[in-house]
């Protein structure tokens, strides 16, 4: 609802209708006898007129003014109808709503400014069927619509009208102080049709909603619809009033806080200074001790001066204060002194980590060059390998060896670029990136910085953190690393970054190019045993409160735990099993129950339960077609058996089983084709390929297997099956084959060799190109093994098969 005003029919707005006194039975049909099936049409831009209601209209269009003048002179009726689109100056049939009101011009007023205001009162509703003329005025064919009124003494309708009166008065009262006469007129008016139409016309809603009310024939339905809209409008007004009240209370609270802050400020000044001034003074004193450049000092002074000009109660003060604090807390050109004692560094690395010779050598080499040159940029090292092998913990040892601070951030699941480069200060809650934050914690510009799980960095609509890391990990760029929050270049070239990853596949190629890749392979049985004896067992005994002299684990016991209760590349599961043993021992020790002082392998079933895993052992060479191969797995090396058998059948069908991957299946097909092509060389009758079906199987079918390294094993198995020649005892092999019969090198040699040794293998056939891999393995691990290096399959068959016939 709103107060009365006149409305130009060219403008957009809502008018306040004029409230008139009407008889109870009046239906506003006076003068309707003059109306036929054709009527002059007066389009109004933003006004929906209702029967019985009188409204003032300011005619702005020339046509409208002329039409009103003519209607007054000829005392004829007009058809008032609302436009759909207020921007159309010359509306057509489709631009108008089709329900309007037959109206009479009650009075015309000529205003001093030259405009014409007409008081128009609605009579009856009509439906516009078509426009029959557009010049000089709109004229259309119409039909008059009658209202469907409720029966007399309808108590429900009477109650509805009474509720509309009350709600209309409430809305008028809530929107301002309405004239007393207006309120009395509404309450005393007994014409239900007029009262309903007056309230409809007076609604503060869009013309489309008013037009819906006008189109309702049943007066009772129109009243219900009106009641719904009035309730909605009144609830909205109450909500606005509630919001204004809360806002007023908040303003009062802010004013109170402002006065209190002013009083605190005055008290502080009396006591000798403002807290903010003291803080700024402390930052300036701290800045004098910084070793930053003249440019950095200039930026700092500029930012502090800006802070001094901001009022402490301003929201910008906290933002600027946080920035200055971050700026002055960073270690600008502050470095810890490296310890160049190479023997000490080697001793620390050997003490904390068993194996990892390549990594240790690389750290000591860096320290040696740094000792000679003094200004070497720190390398970017990426350690990749299976979980639990000590990649992350290596950082602490490196930091201790170099006498540097240790910093670590986990990149697993990171998907926001701002986590690396920071947010711009314009954002709410902005802060520096993790690189700058951790340098701030470290207090030096040359810490050992561990970027953990770099292969698990994600990306989404917020950016790609891996791309942001390019600048961090590029030795040519990180001397001028730019953090968005700091908005200053910071030198990261002296930071020693060590990234860790489980796999290189998810890492982008540009990021890989910037790092020195060092593979950290899984531990072998002997290495795990040493780690357990030197590190894990003493650590777990201390954690569980078990005195060292009371319990001792035999080396054979640790061997059994590794082989029978764990299957992993690292030592995390091994540490859990040792912890489980210690918990059982601690319980017995605390309960004064007897326990073995020397824990032997036969005690493990009592402490760890039944054995969980078993290693395959060499099973002899009694049957043709069964050959021992060597496989690499994520938890170390293992042996596998390739079995082949022949059966009578037509078509030479090849069956491959054992849960093999595509590459391994291709190796089987390739092996059969090669044997078929060289059947004469292997002394195999040609008709056997036509009358025998071939079945190749790799046991333990529940375990997926893939890779090309079983190629020579499959060829040997097929030749053995076709010729029934025995396989050389205690022999294993690994290598890829080609269609020309070449034997290609494969990976995972170290793990495969150790698996062969554990299984009781004595002879191993490898590709000639794998000789270099054997040279990198410690001699102690190769004792008892004889290596045969081959270049083609003919050499493999000659070495692997004997002339003896196998059992049928």
PDB file of C-alpha atoms in Angstrom, residues 498-639:
ATOM      1  CA  UNK A 498      63.106 -32.494  -1.187  1.00  0.00           C
ATOM      2  CA  UNK A 499      59.895 -33.735  -2.808  1.00  0.00           C
ATOM      3  CA  UNK A 500      58.485 -37.196  -2.144  1.00  0.00           C
ATOM      4  CA  UNK A 501      56.165 -39.261  -4.314  1.00  0.00           C
ATOM      5  CA  UNK A 502      54.905 -42.824  -4.554  1.00  0.00           C
ATOM      6  CA  UNK A 503      54.586 -42.704  -8.342  1.00  0.00           C
ATOM      7  CA  UNK A 504      55.879 -40.408 -11.066  1.00  0.00           C
ATOM      8  CA  UNK A 505      52.918 -41.025 -13.393  1.00  0.00           C
ATOM      9  CA  UNK A 506      50.558 -38.343 -11.953  1.00  0.00           C
ATOM     10  CA  UNK A 507      53.289 -35.656 -11.902  1.00  0.00           C
ATOM     11  CA  UNK A 508      53.315 -33.326 -14.908  1.00  0.00           C
ATOM     12  CA  UNK A 509      56.322 -33.497 -17.212  1.00  0.00           C
ATOM     13  CA  UNK A 510      57.351 -29.821 -16.720  1.00  0.00           C
ATOM     14  CA  UNK A 511      57.492 -30.407 -12.967  1.00  0.00           C
ATOM     15  CA  UNK A 512      59.526 -33.604 -13.381  1.00  0.00           C
ATOM     16  CA  UNK A 513      62.047 -31.757 -15.562  1.00  0.00           C
ATOM     17  CA  UNK A 514      62.802 -29.363 -12.700  1.00  0.00           C
ATOM     18  CA  UNK A 515      63.657 -32.096 -10.193  1.00  0.00           C
ATOM     19  CA  UNK A 516      66.488 -34.563  -9.788  1.00  0.00           C
ATOM     20  CA  UNK A 517      64.761 -37.944  -9.557  1.00  0.00           C
ATOM     21  CA  UNK A 518      66.139 -40.534  -7.119  1.00  0.00           C
ATOM     22  CA  UNK A 519      64.374 -43.858  -6.814  1.00  0.00           C
ATOM     23  CA  UNK A 520      64.033 -45.279  -3.316  1.00  0.00           C
ATOM     24  CA  UNK A 521      63.319 -48.964  -3.846  1.00  0.00           C
ATOM     25  CA  UNK A 522      61.621 -51.251  -1.380  1.00  0.00           C
ATOM     26  CA  UNK A 523      63.708 -52.930   1.293  1.00  0.00           C
ATOM     27  CA  UNK A 524      64.841 -56.506   0.902  1.00  0.00           C
ATOM     28  CA  UNK A 525      64.519 -59.090   3.669  1.00  0.00           C
ATOM     29  CA  UNK A 526      68.003 -58.498   5.010  1.00  0.00           C
ATOM     30  CA  UNK A 527      67.534 -54.719   5.036  1.00  0.00           C
ATOM     31  CA  UNK A 528      64.184 -54.955   6.827  1.00  0.00           C
ATOM     32  CA  UNK A 529      65.778 -57.208   9.420  1.00  0.00           C
ATOM     33  CA  UNK A 530      68.582 -54.711  10.030  1.00  0.00           C
ATOM     34  CA  UNK A 531      66.125 -51.818  10.295  1.00  0.00           C
ATOM     35  CA  UNK A 532      64.013 -53.762  12.776  1.00  0.00           C
ATOM     36  CA  UNK A 533      67.001 -54.763  14.918  1.00  0.00           C
ATOM     37  CA  UNK A 534      68.624 -51.305  14.951  1.00  0.00           C
ATOM     38  CA  UNK A 535      65.633 -48.964  14.964  1.00  0.00           C
ATOM     39  CA  UNK A 536      62.144 -50.441  15.247  1.00  0.00           C
ATOM     40  CA  UNK A 537      62.580 -52.869  18.144  1.00  0.00           C
ATOM     41  CA  UNK A 538      64.429 -50.410  20.459  1.00  0.00           C
ATOM     42  CA  UNK A 539      61.871 -47.713  19.615  1.00  0.00           C
ATOM     43  CA  UNK A 540      58.861 -49.940  20.356  1.00  0.00           C
ATOM     44  CA  UNK A 541      60.420 -51.302  23.567  1.00  0.00           C
ATOM     45  CA  UNK A 542      60.861 -47.755  24.802  1.00  0.00           C
ATOM     46  CA  UNK A 543      57.310 -46.763  23.788  1.00  0.00           C
ATOM     47  CA  UNK A 544      55.812 -49.760  25.613  1.00  0.00           C
ATOM     48  CA  UNK A 545      57.954 -49.427  28.757  1.00  0.00           C
ATOM     49  CA  UNK A 546      59.806 -52.732  28.369  1.00  0.00           C
ATOM     50  CA  UNK A 547      63.370 -52.729  29.813  1.00  0.00           C
ATOM     51  CA  UNK A 548      65.946 -53.733  27.207  1.00  0.00           C
ATOM     52  CA  UNK A 549      67.642 -56.490  29.243  1.00  0.00           C
ATOM     53  CA  UNK A 550      64.322 -58.256  29.906  1.00  0.00           C
ATOM     54  CA  UNK A 551      63.390 -59.255  26.333  1.00  0.00           C
ATOM     55  CA  UNK A 552      65.399 -59.962  23.204  1.00  0.00           C
ATOM     56  CA  UNK A 553      64.192 -60.848  19.704  1.00  0.00           C
ATOM     57  CA  UNK A 554      66.321 -63.232  17.670  1.00  0.00           C
ATOM     58  CA  UNK A 555      67.262 -62.240  14.140  1.00  0.00           C
ATOM     59  CA  UNK A 556      65.513 -65.379  12.885  1.00  0.00           C
ATOM     60  CA  UNK A 557      62.346 -64.206  14.655  1.00  0.00           C
ATOM     61  CA  UNK A 558      62.430 -60.911  12.798  1.00  0.00           C
ATOM     62  CA  UNK A 559      63.030 -62.859   9.549  1.00  0.00           C
ATOM     63  CA  UNK A 560      59.877 -64.861  10.211  1.00  0.00           C
ATOM     64  CA  UNK A 561      57.812 -61.733  10.987  1.00  0.00           C
ATOM     65  CA  UNK A 562      58.932 -60.126   7.721  1.00  0.00           C
ATOM     66  CA  UNK A 563      58.276 -63.201   5.591  1.00  0.00           C
ATOM     67  CA  UNK A 564      55.167 -64.648   7.204  1.00  0.00           C
ATOM     68  CA  UNK A 565      53.315 -61.641   8.668  1.00  0.00           C
ATOM     69  CA  UNK A 566      54.038 -58.728   6.313  1.00  0.00           C
ATOM     70  CA  UNK A 567      53.961 -58.098   2.587  1.00  0.00           C
ATOM     71  CA  UNK A 568      55.100 -54.564   1.830  1.00  0.00           C
ATOM     72  CA  UNK A 569      57.945 -52.602   0.329  1.00  0.00           C
ATOM     73  CA  UNK A 570      58.517 -50.447   3.403  1.00  0.00           C
ATOM     74  CA  UNK A 571      58.554 -51.204   7.114  1.00  0.00           C
ATOM     75  CA  UNK A 572      55.308 -49.650   8.405  1.00  0.00           C
ATOM     76  CA  UNK A 573      53.466 -52.965   8.681  1.00  0.00           C
ATOM     77  CA  UNK A 574      56.565 -54.533  10.207  1.00  0.00           C
ATOM     78  CA  UNK A 575      56.610 -51.837  12.896  1.00  0.00           C
ATOM     79  CA  UNK A 576      52.920 -52.510  13.635  1.00  0.00           C
ATOM     80  CA  UNK A 577      53.618 -56.235  14.072  1.00  0.00           C
ATOM     81  CA  UNK A 578      56.551 -55.515  16.387  1.00  0.00           C
ATOM     82  CA  UNK A 579      54.332 -53.130  18.363  1.00  0.00           C
ATOM     83  CA  UNK A 580      51.729 -55.901  18.673  1.00  0.00           C
ATOM     84  CA  UNK A 581      54.359 -58.260  20.077  1.00  0.00           C
ATOM     85  CA  UNK A 582      55.495 -55.595  22.544  1.00  0.00           C
ATOM     86  CA  UNK A 583      51.929 -54.999  23.742  1.00  0.00           C
ATOM     87  CA  UNK A 584      51.505 -58.697  24.509  1.00  0.00           C
ATOM     88  CA  UNK A 585      54.834 -58.742  26.322  1.00  0.00           C
ATOM     89  CA  UNK A 586      53.956 -55.570  28.258  1.00  0.00           C
ATOM     90  CA  UNK A 587      50.689 -57.137  29.417  1.00  0.00           C
ATOM     91  CA  UNK A 588      52.470 -60.225  30.697  1.00  0.00           C
ATOM     92  CA  UNK A 589      55.194 -58.148  32.308  1.00  0.00           C
ATOM     93  CA  UNK A 590      52.644 -55.916  34.072  1.00  0.00           C
ATOM     94  CA  UNK A 591      50.611 -58.952  35.222  1.00  0.00           C
ATOM     95  CA  UNK A 592      53.708 -60.790  36.543  1.00  0.00           C
ATOM     96  CA  UNK A 593      52.996 -63.641  34.150  1.00  0.00           C
ATOM     97  CA  UNK A 594      55.856 -65.726  32.726  1.00  0.00           C
ATOM     98  CA  UNK A 595      57.207 -64.747  29.301  1.00  0.00           C
ATOM     99  CA  UNK A 596      60.215 -65.811  27.190  1.00  0.00           C
ATOM    100  CA  UNK A 597      63.255 -63.597  27.597  1.00  0.00           C
ATOM    101  CA  UNK A 598      64.439 -64.611  24.112  1.00  0.00           C
ATOM    102  CA  UNK A 599      61.626 -64.481  21.556  1.00  0.00           C
ATOM    103  CA  UNK A 600      62.135 -67.282  19.024  1.00  0.00           C
ATOM    104  CA  UNK A 601      60.242 -67.946  15.732  1.00  0.00           C
ATOM    105  CA  UNK A 602      58.140 -70.691  17.373  1.00  0.00           C
ATOM    106  CA  UNK A 603      56.729 -68.114  19.827  1.00  0.00           C
ATOM    107  CA  UNK A 604      55.282 -65.915  17.072  1.00  0.00           C
ATOM    108  CA  UNK A 605      52.080 -67.906  16.620  1.00  0.00           C
ATOM    109  CA  UNK A 606      51.209 -67.191  20.259  1.00  0.00           C
ATOM    110  CA  UNK A 607      51.875 -63.455  19.893  1.00  0.00           C
ATOM    111  CA  UNK A 608      50.814 -62.736  16.278  1.00  0.00           C
ATOM    112  CA  UNK A 609      48.484 -65.597  15.450  1.00  0.00           C
ATOM    113  CA  UNK A 610      48.668 -67.815  12.403  1.00  0.00           C
ATOM    114  CA  UNK A 611      51.014 -66.890   9.571  1.00  0.00           C
ATOM    115  CA  UNK A 612      49.325 -64.499   7.135  1.00  0.00           C
ATOM    116  CA  UNK A 613      51.542 -64.915   4.057  1.00  0.00           C
ATOM    117  CA  UNK A 614      53.794 -67.540   2.521  1.00  0.00           C
ATOM    118  CA  UNK A 615      56.575 -67.375  -0.019  1.00  0.00           C
ATOM    119  CA  UNK A 616      56.660 -69.691  -3.028  1.00  0.00           C
ATOM    120  CA  UNK A 617      59.486 -72.230  -2.955  1.00  0.00           C
ATOM    121  CA  UNK A 618      61.137 -73.983  -5.846  1.00  0.00           C
ATOM    122  CA  UNK A 619      59.161 -77.173  -6.549  1.00  0.00           C
ATOM    123  CA  UNK A 620      61.531 -79.226  -8.684  1.00  0.00           C
ATOM    124  CA  UNK A 621      61.628 -80.118 -12.406  1.00  0.00           C
ATOM    125  CA  UNK A 622      59.827 -83.434 -12.548  1.00  0.00           C
ATOM    126  CA  UNK A 623      57.176 -82.272 -15.008  1.00  0.00           C
ATOM    127  CA  UNK A 624      57.618 -80.834 -18.487  1.00  0.00           C
ATOM    128  CA  UNK A 625      56.235 -77.385 -19.187  1.00  0.00           C
ATOM    129  CA  UNK A 626      56.660 -76.005 -15.648  1.00  0.00           C
ATOM    130  CA  UNK A 627      59.217 -73.171 -15.565  1.00  0.00           C
ATOM    131  CA  UNK A 628      60.081 -70.786 -12.725  1.00  0.00           C
ATOM    132  CA  UNK A 629      59.896 -67.104 -13.541  1.00  0.00           C
ATOM    133  CA  UNK A 630      60.770 -64.010 -11.535  1.00  0.00           C
ATOM    134  CA  UNK A 631      58.262 -61.228 -10.882  1.00  0.00           C
ATOM    135  CA  UNK A 632      58.338 -57.745  -9.394  1.00  0.00           C
ATOM    136  CA  UNK A 633      55.475 -56.615  -7.145  1.00  0.00           C
ATOM    137  CA  UNK A 634      54.769 -53.477  -5.160  1.00  0.00           C
ATOM    138  CA  UNK A 635      55.787 -55.315  -2.010  1.00  0.00           C
ATOM    139  CA  UNK A 636      59.050 -56.734  -3.384  1.00  0.00           C
ATOM    140  CA  UNK A 637      60.124 -59.565  -5.642  1.00  0.00           C
ATOM    141  CA  UNK A 638      58.589 -63.026  -5.905  1.00  0.00           C
ATOM    142  CA  UNK A 639      58.816 -66.159  -8.017  1.00  0.00           C
TER     143      UNK A 639
END
